[in-house]
Amino acid sequence: MAEVIDVGFEAKVTVQVTDKMIQQFAELSGDHNPIHLNDEYASKTRFGRRIAHGMIVGALISRALVDGIGQGGIYLAQNMKFVNPVFVDDTIVITIKITGLRKEKRHRHG
């Protein structure tokens, strides 16, 4: 039996941000900033090593929604503030919590 998703439901999704993800995101986005792609360049920055594109974490929120809640939902907005870098091979934990539902907007396929 499927779990009922309602207000208050929480899920945590753990993802490792890999070099492959960074390479693929650079190709997709066209963001080839050397802070993301060049070890030598990045070693001379305040971070000391390469960092992931911030929007990779933003994109992983979509993954967390599917992994944590299931398919079929759509989220309508996202606000982000980058306060710490994500380095190559860092593991991040995304916590999602249902704070409200609009059941009247439910779209059914059939």
CSV table of C-alpha atoms in Angstrom, one decimal:
chain,number,residue,atom,x,y,z
A,1,MET,CA,0.0,0.0,0.0
A,2,ALA,CA,1.4,3.4,-1.0
A,3,GLU,CA,2.2,5.9,1.8
A,4,VAL,CA,-0.2,8.8,2.1
A,5,ILE,CA,1.6,12.1,1.5
A,6,ASP,CA,0.1,14.9,3.6
A,7,VAL,CA,1.1,18.2,5.3
A,8,GLY,CA,4.0,17.5,7.7
A,9,PHE,CA,5.5,14.6,5.6
A,10,GLU,CA,9.3,14.8,5.5
A,11,ALA,CA,11.9,13.0,3.4
A,12,LYS,CA,15.6,13.2,3.2
A,13,VAL,CA,17.5,12.4,0.1
A,14,THR,CA,21.3,12.0,0.0
A,15,VAL,CA,23.2,12.6,-3.2
A,16,GLN,CA,26.9,12.7,-4.0
A,17,VAL,CA,27.9,15.6,-6.4
A,18,THR,CA,30.3,14.0,-8.8
A,19,ASP,CA,32.8,15.3,-11.3
A,20,LYS,CA,30.6,13.7,-14.0
A,21,MET,CA,27.6,15.8,-12.9
A,22,ILE,CA,29.7,19.0,-13.0
A,23,GLN,CA,31.0,18.2,-16.5
A,24,GLN,CA,27.5,17.4,-17.7
A,25,PHE,CA,26.0,20.5,-16.1
A,26,ALA,CA,28.7,22.7,-17.7
A,27,GLU,CA,27.9,21.2,-21.1
A,28,LEU,CA,24.1,21.6,-20.6
A,29,SER,CA,24.3,25.2,-19.2
A,30,GLY,CA,27.2,26.5,-21.2
A,31,ASP,CA,28.8,27.6,-17.9
A,32,HIS,CA,32.4,26.7,-18.3
A,33,ASN,CA,33.7,28.9,-15.5
A,34,PRO,CA,37.1,27.4,-14.6
A,35,ILE,CA,36.2,27.5,-10.9
A,36,HIS,CA,34.1,24.5,-11.7
A,37,LEU,CA,36.3,22.7,-14.3
A,38,ASN,CA,39.9,23.5,-13.9
A,39,ASP,CA,41.8,22.2,-10.9
A,40,GLU,CA,44.8,24.5,-11.3
A,41,TYR,CA,42.7,27.6,-11.6
A,42,ALA,CA,40.5,26.6,-8.7
A,43,SER,CA,43.5,25.9,-6.4
A,44,LYS,CA,44.3,29.6,-6.6
A,45,THR,CA,40.8,30.8,-5.5
A,46,ARG,CA,39.6,31.4,-2.0
A,47,PHE,CA,38.0,27.9,-2.1
A,48,GLY,CA,41.3,26.1,-2.9
A,49,ARG,CA,39.7,23.6,-5.2
A,50,ARG,CA,36.9,23.2,-7.7
A,51,ILE,CA,33.3,23.8,-6.7
A,52,ALA,CA,30.1,22.6,-8.2
A,53,HIS,CA,27.7,24.9,-10.0
A,54,GLY,CA,25.2,26.2,-7.5
A,55,MET,CA,22.3,25.3,-9.7
A,56,ILE,CA,23.3,21.6,-9.6
A,57,VAL,CA,22.0,21.7,-6.1
A,58,GLY,CA,18.9,23.5,-7.3
A,59,ALA,CA,18.3,20.8,-9.9
A,60,LEU,CA,18.8,18.1,-7.3
A,61,ILE,CA,15.8,19.5,-5.5
A,62,SER,CA,13.7,18.1,-8.4
A,63,ARG,CA,15.3,14.7,-7.9
A,64,ALA,CA,14.7,14.9,-4.1
A,65,LEU,CA,11.0,15.6,-4.7
A,66,VAL,CA,10.6,12.5,-6.9
A,67,ASP,CA,12.8,10.3,-4.7
A,68,GLY,CA,11.2,11.5,-1.5
A,69,ILE,CA,7.6,12.0,-2.4
A,70,GLY,CA,7.1,10.2,-5.7
A,71,GLN,CA,6.2,11.0,-9.3
A,72,GLY,CA,3.3,13.2,-10.4
A,73,GLY,CA,3.8,16.3,-8.4
A,74,ILE,CA,4.9,19.7,-9.6
A,75,TYR,CA,6.5,22.4,-7.5
A,76,LEU,CA,5.9,26.0,-8.6
A,77,ALA,CA,8.7,28.0,-7.0
A,78,GLN,CA,12.1,27.8,-5.6
A,79,ASN,CA,14.2,30.4,-3.8
A,80,MET,CA,17.9,29.8,-3.2
A,81,LYS,CA,20.8,31.4,-1.4
A,82,PHE,CA,24.3,30.0,-1.8
A,83,VAL,CA,26.0,30.2,1.6
A,84,ASN,CA,28.6,27.4,1.3
A,85,PRO,CA,30.3,25.8,-1.6
A,86,VAL,CA,29.7,22.3,-2.7
A,87,PHE,CA,33.0,20.6,-3.7
A,88,VAL,CA,33.5,17.7,-6.1
A,89,ASP,CA,32.5,14.4,-4.4
A,90,ASP,CA,30.7,16.2,-1.5
A,91,THR,CA,27.6,14.4,-0.3
A,92,ILE,CA,24.6,16.6,0.3
A,93,VAL,CA,21.4,15.9,2.1
A,94,ILE,CA,18.3,17.5,0.8
A,95,THR,CA,15.4,17.6,3.3
A,96,ILE,CA,11.9,18.2,1.9
A,97,LYS,CA,8.8,18.9,4.0
A,98,ILE,CA,5.2,19.2,2.9
A,99,THR,CA,3.9,22.5,4.4
A,100,GLY,CA,0.8,22.8,2.3
A,101,LEU,CA,-1.2,21.0,-0.4
A,102,ARG,CA,-3.6,22.2,-3.0
A,103,LYS,CA,-5.7,19.1,-3.5
A,104,GLU,CA,-8.3,21.0,-5.5
A,105,LYS,CA,-5.6,21.4,-8.2
A,106,ARG,CA,-4.9,17.7,-8.5
A,107,HIS,CA,-4.7,16.6,-12.1
A,108,ARG,CA,-5.7,13.1,-12.9
A,109,HIS,CA,-4.7,11.2,-16.0
A,110,GLY,CA,-7.1,8.7,-17.2
